[in-house]
Amino acid sequence: MSTTSLGVLALKRSNSTVRYCFEADAEPGVLPRALELLAKRGLVPARVFAQAADDQLSVEIEVEGLSPDTAEHVGLCLSQIVGVRQTF
């Protein structure tokens, strides 16, 4: 398991599968911005789960086929999205 320095948890499930987990403000643009980071790299998430409760959005995004460097870079980019609060 590795954690990026800015707050998005990246859990390794296998050598090439990563699950990103984070909490964010329950704002309409947070999830699309997170998914856009993957789409810009030609990646399609294997699994996406998001649940809103009050003013908080809990998100898990699972991606397959990432190299360690790419996984770390995506995690750093996710942590810089406006509204991302912390890991869980």
mmCIF file with all atom_site columns, N, CA and C in Angstrom, residues 1-15 17-22 66-76 78-79 87-88:
data_model
loop_
_atom_site.group_PDB
_atom_site.id
_atom_site.type_symbol
_atom_site.label_atom_id
_atom_site.label_alt_id
_atom_site.label_comp_id
_atom_site.label_asym_id
_atom_site.label_entity_id
_atom_site.label_seq_id
_atom_site.pdbx_PDB_ins_code
_atom_site.Cartn_x
_atom_site.Cartn_y
_atom_site.Cartn_z
_atom_site.occupancy
_atom_site.B_iso_or_equiv
_atom_site.pdbx_formal_charge
_atom_site.auth_seq_id
_atom_site.auth_comp_id
_atom_site.auth_asym_id
_atom_site.auth_atom_id
_atom_site.pdbx_PDB_model_num
ATOM 1   N N  . MET A 1 1  ? 0.846   -1.174 0.000   1.00 0.00 ? 1  MET A N  1
ATOM 2   C CA . MET A 1 1  ? 0.000   0.000  0.000   1.00 0.00 ? 1  MET A CA 1
ATOM 3   C C  . MET A 1 1  ? 0.884   1.226  0.000   1.00 0.00 ? 1  MET A C  1
ATOM 4   N N  . SER A 1 2  ? 0.522   2.204  -0.847  1.00 0.00 ? 2  SER A N  1
ATOM 5   C CA . SER A 1 2  ? 1.267   3.451  -0.858  1.00 0.00 ? 2  SER A CA 1
ATOM 6   C C  . SER A 1 2  ? 0.282   4.603  -0.778  1.00 0.00 ? 2  SER A C  1
ATOM 7   N N  . THR A 1 3  ? 0.715   5.673  -0.163  1.00 0.00 ? 3  THR A N  1
ATOM 8   C CA . THR A 1 3  ? -0.130  6.855  -0.041  1.00 0.00 ? 3  THR A CA 1
ATOM 9   C C  . THR A 1 3  ? 0.607   8.012  -0.674  1.00 0.00 ? 3  THR A C  1
ATOM 10  N N  . THR A 1 4  ? -0.064  8.767  -1.533  1.00 0.00 ? 4  THR A N  1
ATOM 11  C CA . THR A 1 4  ? 0.561   9.933  -2.106  1.00 0.00 ? 4  THR A CA 1
ATOM 12  C C  . THR A 1 4  ? 0.700   10.990 -1.024  1.00 0.00 ? 4  THR A C  1
ATOM 13  N N  . SER A 1 5  ? 1.577   11.934 -1.260  1.00 0.00 ? 5  SER A N  1
ATOM 14  C CA . SER A 1 5  ? 1.846   12.939 -0.242  1.00 0.00 ? 5  SER A CA 1
ATOM 15  C C  . SER A 1 5  ? 0.702   13.933 -0.072  1.00 0.00 ? 5  SER A C  1
ATOM 16  N N  . LEU A 1 6  ? -0.221  14.007 -1.006  1.00 0.00 ? 6  LEU A N  1
ATOM 17  C CA . LEU A 1 6  ? -1.260  15.020 -0.927  1.00 0.00 ? 6  LEU A CA 1
ATOM 18  C C  . LEU A 1 6  ? -2.638  14.484 -0.593  1.00 0.00 ? 6  LEU A C  1
ATOM 19  N N  . GLY A 1 7  ? -2.770  13.243 -0.207  1.00 0.00 ? 7  GLY A N  1
ATOM 20  C CA . GLY A 1 7  ? -4.029  12.833 0.372   1.00 0.00 ? 7  GLY A CA 1
ATOM 21  C C  . GLY A 1 7  ? -4.925  11.870 -0.370  1.00 0.00 ? 7  GLY A C  1
ATOM 22  N N  . VAL A 1 8  ? -4.523  11.283 -1.472  1.00 0.00 ? 8  VAL A N  1
ATOM 23  C CA . VAL A 1 8  ? -5.354  10.275 -2.117  1.00 0.00 ? 8  VAL A CA 1
ATOM 24  C C  . VAL A 1 8  ? -4.704  8.927  -1.876  1.00 0.00 ? 8  VAL A C  1
ATOM 25  N N  . LEU A 1 9  ? -5.446  8.016  -1.303  1.00 0.00 ? 9  LEU A N  1
ATOM 26  C CA . LEU A 1 9  ? -4.920  6.699  -0.980  1.00 0.00 ? 9  LEU A CA 1
ATOM 27  C C  . LEU A 1 9  ? -4.959  5.822  -2.223  1.00 0.00 ? 9  LEU A C  1
ATOM 28  N N  . ALA A 1 10 ? -3.840  5.205  -2.542  1.00 0.00 ? 10 ALA A N  1
ATOM 29  C CA . ALA A 1 10 ? -3.769  4.283  -3.668  1.00 0.00 ? 10 ALA A CA 1
ATOM 30  C C  . ALA A 1 10 ? -3.468  2.898  -3.114  1.00 0.00 ? 10 ALA A C  1
ATOM 31  N N  . LEU A 1 11 ? -4.443  2.020  -3.147  1.00 0.00 ? 11 LEU A N  1
ATOM 32  C CA . LEU A 1 11 ? -4.278  0.662  -2.635  1.00 0.00 ? 11 LEU A CA 1
ATOM 33  C C  . LEU A 1 11 ? -3.974  -0.280 -3.785  1.00 0.00 ? 11 LEU A C  1
ATOM 34  N N  . LYS A 1 12 ? -2.833  -0.931 -3.746  1.00 0.00 ? 12 LYS A N  1
ATOM 35  C CA . LYS A 1 12 ? -2.483  -1.899 -4.777  1.00 0.00 ? 12 LYS A CA 1
ATOM 36  C C  . LYS A 1 12 ? -3.272  -3.180 -4.549  1.00 0.00 ? 12 LYS A C  1
ATOM 37  N N  . ARG A 1 13 ? -3.997  -3.626 -5.553  1.00 0.00 ? 13 ARG A N  1
ATOM 38  C CA . ARG A 1 13 ? -4.719  -4.894 -5.452  1.00 0.00 ? 13 ARG A CA 1
ATOM 39  C C  . ARG A 1 13 ? -3.950  -6.004 -6.144  1.00 0.00 ? 13 ARG A C  1
ATOM 40  N N  . SER A 1 14 ? -3.170  -5.656 -7.148  1.00 0.00 ? 14 SER A N  1
ATOM 41  C CA . SER A 1 14 ? -2.291  -6.597 -7.829  1.00 0.00 ? 14 SER A CA 1
ATOM 42  C C  . SER A 1 14 ? -1.173  -5.770 -8.434  1.00 0.00 ? 14 SER A C  1
ATOM 43  N N  . ASN A 1 15 ? -0.328  -6.392 -9.241  1.00 0.00 ? 15 ASN A N  1
ATOM 44  C CA . ASN A 1 15 ? 0.789   -5.657 -9.827  1.00 0.00 ? 15 ASN A CA 1
ATOM 45  C C  . ASN A 1 15 ? 0.347   -4.519 -10.733 1.00 0.00 ? 15 ASN A C  1
ATOM 46  N N  . THR A 1 17 ? -3.175  -3.279 -10.869 1.00 0.00 ? 17 THR A N  1
ATOM 47  C CA . THR A 1 17 ? -4.483  -2.724 -10.516 1.00 0.00 ? 17 THR A CA 1
ATOM 48  C C  . THR A 1 17 ? -4.339  -1.836 -9.284  1.00 0.00 ? 17 THR A C  1
ATOM 49  N N  . VAL A 1 18 ? -4.923  -0.649 -9.371  1.00 0.00 ? 18 VAL A N  1
ATOM 50  C CA . VAL A 1 18 ? -4.847  0.318  -8.278  1.00 0.00 ? 18 VAL A CA 1
ATOM 51  C C  . VAL A 1 18 ? -6.253  0.783  -7.939  1.00 0.00 ? 18 VAL A C  1
ATOM 52  N N  . ARG A 1 19 ? -6.532  0.933  -6.643  1.00 0.00 ? 19 ARG A N  1
ATOM 53  C CA . ARG A 1 19 ? -7.804  1.508  -6.204  1.00 0.00 ? 19 ARG A CA 1
ATOM 54  C C  . ARG A 1 19 ? -7.491  2.830  -5.505  1.00 0.00 ? 19 ARG A C  1
ATOM 55  N N  . TYR A 1 20 ? -8.050  3.908  -6.037  1.00 0.00 ? 20 TYR A N  1
ATOM 56  C CA . TYR A 1 20 ? -7.912  5.232  -5.432  1.00 0.00 ? 20 TYR A CA 1
ATOM 57  C C  . TYR A 1 20 ? -9.135  5.478  -4.559  1.00 0.00 ? 20 TYR A C  1
ATOM 58  N N  . CYS A 1 21 ? -8.912  5.904  -3.332  1.00 0.00 ? 21 CYS A N  1
ATOM 59  C CA . CYS A 1 21 ? -9.996  6.167  -2.386  1.00 0.00 ? 21 CYS A CA 1
ATOM 60  C C  . CYS A 1 21 ? -9.823  7.565  -1.812  1.00 0.00 ? 21 CYS A C  1
ATOM 61  N N  . PHE A 1 22 ? -10.883 8.360  -1.870  1.00 0.00 ? 22 PHE A N  1
ATOM 62  C CA . PHE A 1 22 ? -10.789 9.694  -1.291  1.00 0.00 ? 22 PHE A CA 1
ATOM 63  C C  . PHE A 1 22 ? -12.163 10.213 -0.910  1.00 0.00 ? 22 PHE A C  1
ATOM 64  N N  . LEU A 1 66 ? -1.944  -0.107 -14.801 1.00 0.00 ? 66 LEU A N  1
ATOM 65  C CA . LEU A 1 66 ? -1.115  1.064  -14.553 1.00 0.00 ? 66 LEU A CA 1
ATOM 66  C C  . LEU A 1 66 ? 0.291   0.668  -14.104 1.00 0.00 ? 66 LEU A C  1
ATOM 67  N N  . SER A 1 67 ? 1.255   1.363  -14.632 1.00 0.00 ? 67 SER A N  1
ATOM 68  C CA . SER A 1 67 ? 2.617   1.204  -14.130 1.00 0.00 ? 67 SER A CA 1
ATOM 69  C C  . SER A 1 67 ? 2.700   1.933  -12.791 1.00 0.00 ? 67 SER A C  1
ATOM 70  N N  . PRO A 1 68 ? 3.662   1.594  -11.951 1.00 0.00 ? 68 PRO A N  1
ATOM 71  C CA . PRO A 1 68 ? 3.792   2.284  -10.661 1.00 0.00 ? 68 PRO A CA 1
ATOM 72  C C  . PRO A 1 68 ? 3.945   3.796  -10.802 1.00 0.00 ? 68 PRO A C  1
ATOM 73  N N  . ASP A 1 69 ? 4.715   4.254  -11.787 1.00 0.00 ? 69 ASP A N  1
ATOM 74  C CA . ASP A 1 69 ? 4.900   5.692  -11.980 1.00 0.00 ? 69 ASP A CA 1
ATOM 75  C C  . ASP A 1 69 ? 3.604   6.379  -12.372 1.00 0.00 ? 69 ASP A C  1
ATOM 76  N N  . THR A 1 70 ? 2.855   5.766  -13.274 1.00 0.00 ? 70 THR A N  1
ATOM 77  C CA . THR A 1 70 ? 1.579   6.336  -13.695 1.00 0.00 ? 70 THR A CA 1
ATOM 78  C C  . THR A 1 70 ? 0.592   6.338  -12.545 1.00 0.00 ? 70 THR A C  1
ATOM 79  N N  . ALA A 1 71 ? 0.561   5.262  -11.774 1.00 0.00 ? 71 ALA A N  1
ATOM 80  C CA . ALA A 1 71 ? -0.347  5.180  -10.623 1.00 0.00 ? 71 ALA A CA 1
ATOM 81  C C  . ALA A 1 71 ? -0.063  6.301  -9.634  1.00 0.00 ? 71 ALA A C  1
ATOM 82  N N  . GLU A 1 72 ? 1.198   6.550  -9.354  1.00 0.00 ? 72 GLU A N  1
ATOM 83  C CA . GLU A 1 72 ? 1.570   7.623  -8.433  1.00 0.00 ? 72 GLU A CA 1
ATOM 84  C C  . GLU A 1 72 ? 1.196   8.985  -8.994  1.00 0.00 ? 72 GLU A C  1
ATOM 85  N N  . HIS A 1 73 ? 1.443   9.190  -10.276 1.00 0.00 ? 73 HIS A N  1
ATOM 86  C CA . HIS A 1 73 ? 1.123   10.476 -10.911 1.00 0.00 ? 73 HIS A CA 1
ATOM 87  C C  . HIS A 1 73 ? -0.381  10.744 -10.884 1.00 0.00 ? 73 HIS A C  1
ATOM 88  N N  . VAL A 1 74 ? -1.175  9.750  -11.232 1.00 0.00 ? 74 VAL A N  1
ATOM 89  C CA . VAL A 1 74 ? -2.633  9.911  -11.196 1.00 0.00 ? 74 VAL A CA 1
ATOM 90  C C  . VAL A 1 74 ? -3.098  10.226 -9.781  1.00 0.00 ? 74 VAL A C  1
ATOM 91  N N  . GLY A 1 75 ? -2.542  9.547  -8.788  1.00 0.00 ? 75 GLY A N  1
ATOM 92  C CA . GLY A 1 75 ? -2.888  9.821  -7.397  1.00 0.00 ? 75 GLY A CA 1
ATOM 93  C C  . GLY A 1 75 ? -2.587  11.253 -7.001  1.00 0.00 ? 75 GLY A C  1
ATOM 94  N N  . LEU A 1 76 ? -1.426  11.757 -7.415  1.00 0.00 ? 76 LEU A N  1
ATOM 95  C CA . LEU A 1 76 ? -1.081  13.148 -7.119  1.00 0.00 ? 76 LEU A CA 1
ATOM 96  C C  . LEU A 1 76 ? -2.043  14.115 -7.795  1.00 0.00 ? 76 LEU A C  1
ATOM 97  N N  . LEU A 1 78 ? -5.164  13.487 -8.694  1.00 0.00 ? 78 LEU A N  1
ATOM 98  C CA . LEU A 1 78 ? -6.462  13.396 -8.012  1.00 0.00 ? 78 LEU A CA 1
ATOM 99  C C  . LEU A 1 78 ? -6.466  14.220 -6.730  1.00 0.00 ? 78 LEU A C  1
ATOM 100 N N  . SER A 1 79 ? -5.366  14.201 -6.009  1.00 0.00 ? 79 SER A N  1
ATOM 101 C CA . SER A 1 79 ? -5.315  14.931 -4.745  1.00 0.00 ? 79 SER A CA 1
ATOM 102 C C  . SER A 1 79 ? -5.333  16.438 -4.936  1.00 0.00 ? 79 SER A C  1
ATOM 103 N N  . THR A 1 87 ? -8.116  11.113 2.627   1.00 0.00 ? 87 THR A N  1
ATOM 104 C CA . THR A 1 87 ? -8.231  9.692  2.333   1.00 0.00 ? 87 THR A CA 1
ATOM 105 C C  . THR A 1 87 ? -9.119  9.007  3.353   1.00 0.00 ? 87 THR A C  1
ATOM 106 N N  . PHE A 1 88 ? -9.540  7.801  3.021   1.00 0.00 ? 88 PHE A N  1
ATOM 107 C CA . PHE A 1 88 ? -10.266 6.983  4.007   1.00 0.00 ? 88 PHE A CA 1
ATOM 108 C C  . PHE A 1 88 ? -9.901  5.538  3.833   1.00 0.00 ? 88 PHE A C  1
#
